[in-house]
JSON list of C-alpha atoms in Angstrom, two decimals:
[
{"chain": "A", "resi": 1, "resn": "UNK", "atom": "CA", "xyz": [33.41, 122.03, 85.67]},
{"chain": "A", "resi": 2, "resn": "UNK", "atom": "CA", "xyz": [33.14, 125.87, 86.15]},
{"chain": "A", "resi": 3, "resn": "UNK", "atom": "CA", "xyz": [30.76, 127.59, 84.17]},
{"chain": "A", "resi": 4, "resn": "UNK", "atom": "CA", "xyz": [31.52, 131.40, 84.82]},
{"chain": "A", "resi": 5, "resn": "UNK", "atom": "CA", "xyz": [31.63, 133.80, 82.23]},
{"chain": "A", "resi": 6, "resn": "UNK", "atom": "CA", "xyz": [34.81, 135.19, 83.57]},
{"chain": "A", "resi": 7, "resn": "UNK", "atom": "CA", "xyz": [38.23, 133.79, 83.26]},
{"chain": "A", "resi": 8, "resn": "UNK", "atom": "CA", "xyz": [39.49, 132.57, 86.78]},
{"chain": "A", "resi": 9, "resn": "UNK", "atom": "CA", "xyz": [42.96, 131.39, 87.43]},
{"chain": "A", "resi": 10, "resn": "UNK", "atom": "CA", "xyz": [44.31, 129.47, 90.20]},
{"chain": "A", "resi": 11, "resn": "UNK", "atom": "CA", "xyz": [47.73, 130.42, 91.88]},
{"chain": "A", "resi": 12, "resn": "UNK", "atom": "CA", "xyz": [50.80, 127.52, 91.62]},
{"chain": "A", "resi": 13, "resn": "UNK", "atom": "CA", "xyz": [51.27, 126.62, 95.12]},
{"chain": "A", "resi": 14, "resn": "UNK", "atom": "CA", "xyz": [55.29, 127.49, 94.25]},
{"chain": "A", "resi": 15, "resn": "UNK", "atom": "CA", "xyz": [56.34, 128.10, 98.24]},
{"chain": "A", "resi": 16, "resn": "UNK", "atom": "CA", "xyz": [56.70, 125.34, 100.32]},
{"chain": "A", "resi": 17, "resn": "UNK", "atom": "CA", "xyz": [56.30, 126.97, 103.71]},
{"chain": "A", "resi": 18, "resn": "UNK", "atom": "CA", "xyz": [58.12, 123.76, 105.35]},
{"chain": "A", "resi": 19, "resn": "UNK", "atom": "CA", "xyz": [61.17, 123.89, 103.14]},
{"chain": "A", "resi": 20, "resn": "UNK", "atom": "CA", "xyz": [60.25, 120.67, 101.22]},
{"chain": "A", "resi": 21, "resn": "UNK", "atom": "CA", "xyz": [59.33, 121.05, 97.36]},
{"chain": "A", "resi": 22, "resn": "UNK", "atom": "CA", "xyz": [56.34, 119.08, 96.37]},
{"chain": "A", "resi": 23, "resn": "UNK", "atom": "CA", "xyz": [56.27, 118.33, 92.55]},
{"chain": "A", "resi": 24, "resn": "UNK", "atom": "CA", "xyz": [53.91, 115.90, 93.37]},
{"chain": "A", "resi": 25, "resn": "UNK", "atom": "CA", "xyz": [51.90, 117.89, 95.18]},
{"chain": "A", "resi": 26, "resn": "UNK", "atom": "CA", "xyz": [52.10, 120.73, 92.47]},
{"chain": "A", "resi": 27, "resn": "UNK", "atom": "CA", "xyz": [51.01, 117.90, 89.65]},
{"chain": "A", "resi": 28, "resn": "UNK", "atom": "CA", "xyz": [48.14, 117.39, 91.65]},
{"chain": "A", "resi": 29, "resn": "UNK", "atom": "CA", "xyz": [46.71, 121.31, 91.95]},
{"chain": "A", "resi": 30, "resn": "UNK", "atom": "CA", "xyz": [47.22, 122.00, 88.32]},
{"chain": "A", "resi": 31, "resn": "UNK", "atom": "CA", "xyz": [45.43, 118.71, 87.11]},
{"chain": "A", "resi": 32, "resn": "UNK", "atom": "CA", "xyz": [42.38, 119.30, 89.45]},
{"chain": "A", "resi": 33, "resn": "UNK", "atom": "CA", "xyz": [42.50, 122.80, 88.49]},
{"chain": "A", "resi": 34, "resn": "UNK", "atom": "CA", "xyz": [42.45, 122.05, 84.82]},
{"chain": "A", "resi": 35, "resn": "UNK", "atom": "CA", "xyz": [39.67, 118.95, 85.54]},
{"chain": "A", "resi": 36, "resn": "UNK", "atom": "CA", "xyz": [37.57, 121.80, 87.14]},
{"chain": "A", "resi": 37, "resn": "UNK", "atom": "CA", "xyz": [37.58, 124.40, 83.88]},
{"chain": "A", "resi": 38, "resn": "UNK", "atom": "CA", "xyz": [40.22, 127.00, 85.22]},
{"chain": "A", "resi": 39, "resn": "UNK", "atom": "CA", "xyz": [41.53, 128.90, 82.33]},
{"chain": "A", "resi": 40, "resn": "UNK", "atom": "CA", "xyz": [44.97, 129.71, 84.34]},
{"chain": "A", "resi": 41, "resn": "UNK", "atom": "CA", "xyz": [47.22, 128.79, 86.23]},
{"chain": "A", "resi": 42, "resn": "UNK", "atom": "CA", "xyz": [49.72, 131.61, 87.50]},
{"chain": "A", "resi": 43, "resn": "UNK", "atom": "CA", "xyz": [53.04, 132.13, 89.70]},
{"chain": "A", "resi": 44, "resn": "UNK", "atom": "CA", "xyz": [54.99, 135.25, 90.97]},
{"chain": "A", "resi": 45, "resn": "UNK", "atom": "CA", "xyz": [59.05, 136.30, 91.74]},
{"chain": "A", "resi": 46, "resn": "UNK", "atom": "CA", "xyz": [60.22, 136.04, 94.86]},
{"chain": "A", "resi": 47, "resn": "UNK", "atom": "CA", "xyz": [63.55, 136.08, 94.30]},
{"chain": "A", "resi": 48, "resn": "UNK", "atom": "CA", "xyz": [65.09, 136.26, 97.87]},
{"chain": "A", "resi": 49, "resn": "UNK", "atom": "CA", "xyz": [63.53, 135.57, 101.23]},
{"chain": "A", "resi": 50, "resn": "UNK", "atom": "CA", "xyz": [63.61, 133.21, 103.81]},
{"chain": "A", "resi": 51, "resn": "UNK", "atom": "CA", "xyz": [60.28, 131.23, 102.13]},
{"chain": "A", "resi": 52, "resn": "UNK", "atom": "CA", "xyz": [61.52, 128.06, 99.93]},
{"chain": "A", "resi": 53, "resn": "UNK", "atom": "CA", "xyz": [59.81, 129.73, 96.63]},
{"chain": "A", "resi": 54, "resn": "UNK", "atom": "CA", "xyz": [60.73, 128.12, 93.11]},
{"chain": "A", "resi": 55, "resn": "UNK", "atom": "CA", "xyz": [61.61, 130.20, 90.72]},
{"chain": "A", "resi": 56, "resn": "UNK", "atom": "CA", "xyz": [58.67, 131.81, 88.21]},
{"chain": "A", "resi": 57, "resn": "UNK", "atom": "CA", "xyz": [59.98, 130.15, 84.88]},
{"chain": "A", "resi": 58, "resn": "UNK", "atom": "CA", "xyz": [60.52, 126.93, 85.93]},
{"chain": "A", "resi": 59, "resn": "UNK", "atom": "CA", "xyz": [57.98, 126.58, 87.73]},
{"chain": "A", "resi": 60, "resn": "UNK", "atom": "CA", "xyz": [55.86, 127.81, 84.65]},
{"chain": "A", "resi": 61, "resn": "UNK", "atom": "CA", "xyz": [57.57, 125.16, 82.56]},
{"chain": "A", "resi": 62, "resn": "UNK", "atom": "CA", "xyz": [57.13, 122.41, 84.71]},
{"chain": "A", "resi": 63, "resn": "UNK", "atom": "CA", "xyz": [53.05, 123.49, 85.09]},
{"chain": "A", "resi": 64, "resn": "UNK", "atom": "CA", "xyz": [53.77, 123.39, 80.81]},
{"chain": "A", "resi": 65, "resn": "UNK", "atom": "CA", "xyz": [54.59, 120.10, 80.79]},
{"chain": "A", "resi": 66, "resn": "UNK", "atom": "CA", "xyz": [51.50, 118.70, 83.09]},
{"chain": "A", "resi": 67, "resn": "UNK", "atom": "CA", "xyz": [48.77, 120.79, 82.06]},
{"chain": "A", "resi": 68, "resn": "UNK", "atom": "CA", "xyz": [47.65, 121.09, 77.98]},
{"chain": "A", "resi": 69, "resn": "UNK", "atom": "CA", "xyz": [44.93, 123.74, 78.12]},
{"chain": "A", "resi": 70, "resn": "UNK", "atom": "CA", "xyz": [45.33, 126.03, 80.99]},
{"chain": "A", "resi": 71, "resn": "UNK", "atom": "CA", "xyz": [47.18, 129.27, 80.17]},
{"chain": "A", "resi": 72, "resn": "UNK", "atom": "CA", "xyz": [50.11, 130.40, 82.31]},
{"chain": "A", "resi": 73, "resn": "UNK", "atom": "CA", "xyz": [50.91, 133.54, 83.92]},
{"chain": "A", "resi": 74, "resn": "UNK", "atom": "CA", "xyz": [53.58, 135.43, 86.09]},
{"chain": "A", "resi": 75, "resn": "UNK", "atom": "CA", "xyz": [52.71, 138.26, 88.22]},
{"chain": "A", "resi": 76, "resn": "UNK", "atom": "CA", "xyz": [55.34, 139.73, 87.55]},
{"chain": "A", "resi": 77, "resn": "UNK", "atom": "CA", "xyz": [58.90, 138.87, 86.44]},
{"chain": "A", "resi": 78, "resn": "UNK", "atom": "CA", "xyz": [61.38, 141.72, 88.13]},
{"chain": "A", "resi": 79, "resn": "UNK", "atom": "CA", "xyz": [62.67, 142.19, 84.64]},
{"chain": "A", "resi": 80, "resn": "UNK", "atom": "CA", "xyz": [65.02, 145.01, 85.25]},
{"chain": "A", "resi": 81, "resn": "UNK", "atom": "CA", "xyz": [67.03, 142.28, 87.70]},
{"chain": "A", "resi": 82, "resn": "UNK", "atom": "CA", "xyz": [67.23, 140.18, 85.00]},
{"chain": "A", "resi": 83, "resn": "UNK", "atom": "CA", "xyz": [69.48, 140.05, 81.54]},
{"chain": "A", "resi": 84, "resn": "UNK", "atom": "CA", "xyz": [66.46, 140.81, 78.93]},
{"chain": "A", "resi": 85, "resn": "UNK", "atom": "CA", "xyz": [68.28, 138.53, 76.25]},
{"chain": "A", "resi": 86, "resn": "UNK", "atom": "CA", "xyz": [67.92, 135.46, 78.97]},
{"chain": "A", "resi": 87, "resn": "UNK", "atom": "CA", "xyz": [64.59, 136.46, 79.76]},
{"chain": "A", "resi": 88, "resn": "UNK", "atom": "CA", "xyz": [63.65, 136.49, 76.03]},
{"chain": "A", "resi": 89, "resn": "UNK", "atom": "CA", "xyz": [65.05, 133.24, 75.61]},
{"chain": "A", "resi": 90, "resn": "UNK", "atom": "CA", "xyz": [63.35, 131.91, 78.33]},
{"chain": "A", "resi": 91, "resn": "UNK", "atom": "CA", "xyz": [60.40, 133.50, 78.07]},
{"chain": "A", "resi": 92, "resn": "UNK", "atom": "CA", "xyz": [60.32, 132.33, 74.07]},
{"chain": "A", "resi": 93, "resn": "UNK", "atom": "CA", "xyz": [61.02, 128.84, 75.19]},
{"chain": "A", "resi": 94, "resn": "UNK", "atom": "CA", "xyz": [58.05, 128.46, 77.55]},
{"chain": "A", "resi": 95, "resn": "UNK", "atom": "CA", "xyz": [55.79, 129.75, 75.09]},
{"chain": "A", "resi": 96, "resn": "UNK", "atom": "CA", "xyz": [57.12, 127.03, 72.56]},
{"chain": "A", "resi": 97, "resn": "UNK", "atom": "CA", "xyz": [56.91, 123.98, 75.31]},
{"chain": "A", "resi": 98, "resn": "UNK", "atom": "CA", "xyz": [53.25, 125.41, 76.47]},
{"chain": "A", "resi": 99, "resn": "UNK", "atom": "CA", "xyz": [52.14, 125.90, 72.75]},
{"chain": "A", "resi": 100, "resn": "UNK", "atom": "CA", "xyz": [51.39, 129.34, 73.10]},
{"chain": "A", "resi": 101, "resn": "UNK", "atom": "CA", "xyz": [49.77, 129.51, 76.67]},
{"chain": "A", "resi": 102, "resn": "UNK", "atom": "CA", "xyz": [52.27, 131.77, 78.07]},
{"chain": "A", "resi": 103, "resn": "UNK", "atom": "CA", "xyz": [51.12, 135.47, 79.60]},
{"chain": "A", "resi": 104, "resn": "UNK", "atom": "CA", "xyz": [53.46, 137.70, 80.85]},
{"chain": "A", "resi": 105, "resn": "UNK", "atom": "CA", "xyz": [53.22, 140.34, 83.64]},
{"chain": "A", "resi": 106, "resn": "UNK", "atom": "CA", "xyz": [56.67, 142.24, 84.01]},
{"chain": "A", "resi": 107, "resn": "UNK", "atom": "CA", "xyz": [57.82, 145.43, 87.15]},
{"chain": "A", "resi": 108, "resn": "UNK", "atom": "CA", "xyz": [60.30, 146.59, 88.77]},
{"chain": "A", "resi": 109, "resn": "UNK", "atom": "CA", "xyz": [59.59, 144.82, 92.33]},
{"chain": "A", "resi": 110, "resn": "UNK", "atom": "CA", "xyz": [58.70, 147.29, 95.39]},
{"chain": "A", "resi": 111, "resn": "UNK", "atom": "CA", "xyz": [62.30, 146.40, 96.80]},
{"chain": "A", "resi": 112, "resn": "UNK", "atom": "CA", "xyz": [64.54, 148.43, 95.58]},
{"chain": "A", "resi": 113, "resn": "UNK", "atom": "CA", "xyz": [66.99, 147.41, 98.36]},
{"chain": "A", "resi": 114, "resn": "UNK", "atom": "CA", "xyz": [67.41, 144.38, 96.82]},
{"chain": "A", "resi": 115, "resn": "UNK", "atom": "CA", "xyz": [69.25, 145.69, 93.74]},
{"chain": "A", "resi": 116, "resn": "UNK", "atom": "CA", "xyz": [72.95, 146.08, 94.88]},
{"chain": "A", "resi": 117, "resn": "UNK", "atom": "CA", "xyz": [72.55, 141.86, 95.68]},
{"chain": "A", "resi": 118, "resn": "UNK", "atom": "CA", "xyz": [72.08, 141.84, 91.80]},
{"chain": "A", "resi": 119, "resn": "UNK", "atom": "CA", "xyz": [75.02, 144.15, 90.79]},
{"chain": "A", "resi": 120, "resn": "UNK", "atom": "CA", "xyz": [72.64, 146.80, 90.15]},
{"chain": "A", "resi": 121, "resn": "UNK", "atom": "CA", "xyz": [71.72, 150.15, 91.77]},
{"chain": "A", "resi": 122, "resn": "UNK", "atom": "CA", "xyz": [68.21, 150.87, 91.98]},
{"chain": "A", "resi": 123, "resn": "UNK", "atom": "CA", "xyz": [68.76, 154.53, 90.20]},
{"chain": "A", "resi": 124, "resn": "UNK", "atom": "CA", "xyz": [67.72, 154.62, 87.12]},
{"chain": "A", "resi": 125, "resn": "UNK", "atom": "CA", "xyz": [66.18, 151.25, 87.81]},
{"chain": "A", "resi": 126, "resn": "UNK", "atom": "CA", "xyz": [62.60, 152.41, 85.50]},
{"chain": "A", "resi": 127, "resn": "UNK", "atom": "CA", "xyz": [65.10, 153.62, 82.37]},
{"chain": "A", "resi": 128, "resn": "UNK", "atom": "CA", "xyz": [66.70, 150.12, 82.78]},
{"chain": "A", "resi": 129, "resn": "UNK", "atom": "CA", "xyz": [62.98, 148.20, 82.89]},
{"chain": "A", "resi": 130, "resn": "UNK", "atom": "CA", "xyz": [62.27, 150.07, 79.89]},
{"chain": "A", "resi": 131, "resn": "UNK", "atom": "CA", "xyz": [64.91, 149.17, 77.87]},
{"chain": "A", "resi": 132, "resn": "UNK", "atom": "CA", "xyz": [65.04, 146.01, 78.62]},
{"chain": "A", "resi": 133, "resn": "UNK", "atom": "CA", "xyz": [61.31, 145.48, 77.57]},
{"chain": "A", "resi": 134, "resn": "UNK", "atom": "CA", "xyz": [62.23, 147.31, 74.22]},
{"chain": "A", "resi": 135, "resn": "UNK", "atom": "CA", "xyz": [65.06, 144.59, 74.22]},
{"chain": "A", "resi": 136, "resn": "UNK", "atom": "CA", "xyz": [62.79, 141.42, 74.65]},
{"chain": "A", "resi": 137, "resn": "UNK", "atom": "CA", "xyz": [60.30, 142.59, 72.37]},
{"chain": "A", "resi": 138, "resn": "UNK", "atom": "CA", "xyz": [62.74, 143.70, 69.24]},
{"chain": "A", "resi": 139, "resn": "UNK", "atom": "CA", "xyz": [64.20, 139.84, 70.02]},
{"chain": "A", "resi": 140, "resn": "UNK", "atom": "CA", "xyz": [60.70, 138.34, 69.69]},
{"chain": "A", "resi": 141, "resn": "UNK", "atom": "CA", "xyz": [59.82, 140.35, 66.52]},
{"chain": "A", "resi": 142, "resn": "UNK", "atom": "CA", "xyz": [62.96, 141.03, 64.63]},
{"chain": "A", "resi": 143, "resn": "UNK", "atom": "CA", "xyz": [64.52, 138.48, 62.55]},
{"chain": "A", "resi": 144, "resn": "UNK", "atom": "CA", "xyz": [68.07, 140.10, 63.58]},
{"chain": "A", "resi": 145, "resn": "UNK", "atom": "CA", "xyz": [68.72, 142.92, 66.48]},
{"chain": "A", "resi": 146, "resn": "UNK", "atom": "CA", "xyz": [70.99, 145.74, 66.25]},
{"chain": "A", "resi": 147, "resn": "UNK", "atom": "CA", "xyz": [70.20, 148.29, 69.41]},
{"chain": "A", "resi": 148, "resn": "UNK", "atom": "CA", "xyz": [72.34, 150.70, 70.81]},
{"chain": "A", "resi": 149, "resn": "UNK", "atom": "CA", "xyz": [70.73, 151.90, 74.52]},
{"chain": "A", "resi": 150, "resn": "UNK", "atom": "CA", "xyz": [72.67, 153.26, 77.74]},
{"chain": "A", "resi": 151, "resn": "UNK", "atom": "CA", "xyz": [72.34, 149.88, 79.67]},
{"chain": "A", "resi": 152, "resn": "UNK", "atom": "CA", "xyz": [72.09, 147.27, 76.58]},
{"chain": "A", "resi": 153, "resn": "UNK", "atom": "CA", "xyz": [73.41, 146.85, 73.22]},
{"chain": "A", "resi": 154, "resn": "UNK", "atom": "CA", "xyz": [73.47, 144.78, 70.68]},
{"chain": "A", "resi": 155, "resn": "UNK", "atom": "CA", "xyz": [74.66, 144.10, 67.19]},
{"chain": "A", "resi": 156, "resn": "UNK", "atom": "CA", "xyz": [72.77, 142.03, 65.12]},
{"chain": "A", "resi": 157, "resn": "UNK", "atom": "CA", "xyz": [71.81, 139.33, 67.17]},
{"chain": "A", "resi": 158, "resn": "UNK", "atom": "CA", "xyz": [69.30, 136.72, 66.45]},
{"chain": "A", "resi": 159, "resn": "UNK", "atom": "CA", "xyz": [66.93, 135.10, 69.05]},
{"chain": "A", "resi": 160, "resn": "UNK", "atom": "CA", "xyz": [65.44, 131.71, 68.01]},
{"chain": "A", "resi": 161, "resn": "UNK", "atom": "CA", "xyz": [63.22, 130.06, 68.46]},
{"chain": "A", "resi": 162, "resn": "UNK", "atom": "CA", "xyz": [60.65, 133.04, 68.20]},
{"chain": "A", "resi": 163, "resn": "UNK", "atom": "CA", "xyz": [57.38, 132.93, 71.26]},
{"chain": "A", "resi": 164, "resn": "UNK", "atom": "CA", "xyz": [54.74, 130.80, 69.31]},
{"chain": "A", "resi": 165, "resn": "UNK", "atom": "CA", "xyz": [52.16, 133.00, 70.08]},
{"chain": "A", "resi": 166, "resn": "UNK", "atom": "CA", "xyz": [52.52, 136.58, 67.54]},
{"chain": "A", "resi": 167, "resn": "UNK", "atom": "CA", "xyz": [53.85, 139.40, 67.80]},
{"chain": "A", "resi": 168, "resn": "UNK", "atom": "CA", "xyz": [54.50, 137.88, 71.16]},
{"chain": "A", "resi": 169, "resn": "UNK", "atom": "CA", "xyz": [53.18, 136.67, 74.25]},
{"chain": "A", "resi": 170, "resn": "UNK", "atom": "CA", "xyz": [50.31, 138.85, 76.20]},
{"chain": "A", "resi": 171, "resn": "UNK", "atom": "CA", "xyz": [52.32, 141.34, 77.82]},
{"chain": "A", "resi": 172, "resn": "UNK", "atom": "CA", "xyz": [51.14, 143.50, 81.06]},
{"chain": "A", "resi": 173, "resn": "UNK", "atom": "CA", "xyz": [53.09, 145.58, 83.62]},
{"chain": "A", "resi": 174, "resn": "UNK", "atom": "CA", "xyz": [52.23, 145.85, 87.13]},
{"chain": "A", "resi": 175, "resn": "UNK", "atom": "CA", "xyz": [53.24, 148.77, 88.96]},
{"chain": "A", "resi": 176, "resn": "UNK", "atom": "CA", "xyz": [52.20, 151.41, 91.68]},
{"chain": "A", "resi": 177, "resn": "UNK", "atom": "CA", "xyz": [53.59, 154.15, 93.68]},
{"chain": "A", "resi": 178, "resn": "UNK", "atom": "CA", "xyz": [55.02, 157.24, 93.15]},
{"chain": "A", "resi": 179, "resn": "UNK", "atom": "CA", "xyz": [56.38, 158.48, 89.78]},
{"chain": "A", "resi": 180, "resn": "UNK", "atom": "CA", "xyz": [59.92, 156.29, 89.10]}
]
């Protein structure tokens, strides 16, 4: 059993360097990780590349369903790729299934490349991020939405089930570089 004084998390072995996916293998990490007093467990986006990588949510809600104390983190969701009322949905749902072990850690990606293989264009891309984070929170908080931005809008729309965990899961952004 660890005994530091600060928090240490282990990383989700989520990329299977061979091509094969291991649950098993994955079952086994997380429950000796647990056994040994890690407080988390955690998993990034790699949304395209030649590596066989499983995707951050799942894989999140699979480590849910095998740990019970460990929390669980993604470093980070490329948010502004994705539609912020499935992410909130998602996100909300894993929170519920891990009772409230869910942390969050959101950007834009360093790839901006990437964004036309998404429908997107990577102008703008930081305006987008931004309201989409206003988007996911207002669902997580508000009983019923109503938002009018320049990417998104709603009218009011309800998200339920709410994240256990209030206002909302522990929220971080990771980002470096120049001014977007």
């Amino acid at each position: 059993m660890l005994s530091s004084r600060i928090p240490l998390a282990v990383a989700i072995p989520q990329t299977f360097l061979d091509g094969r996916v291991d649950p098993a293998r994955l079952r086994r990490v997380l429950g000796r990780a647990e056994a040994l007093g890690f407080s988390g467990a955690w998993v990034v986006e790699q949304v395209m590349g030649t590596a066989a990588s499983l995707e951050p949510i799942e894989c999140l809600t699979y480590a849910a369903a095998v740990t019970e104390r460990m929390r669980l983190g993604v470093a980070v969701l490329l948010t502004a790729l994705r539609s912020p009322i499935h992410t909130a949905k998602s996100l909300a749902s894993l929170d519920q299934l891990s009772g409230g072990r869910l942390d969050v850690g959101v950007g834009l990606g360093g790839q901006p490349a990437v964004y036309p293989a998404f429908g997107l264009t990577p102008e703008r891309r930081a305006a987008r991020f931004g309201e989409g984070i206003r988007v996911i929170k207002r669902l997580w908080t508000e009983p019923e939405v109503t938002f009018t931005g320049t990417k998104y809008r709603l009218t009011q729309a309800v998200l339920e089930p709410k994240p256990i965990q209030k206002p909302y899961p522990h929220f971080v952004i990771g980002a470096s570089g120049p001014k977007l």
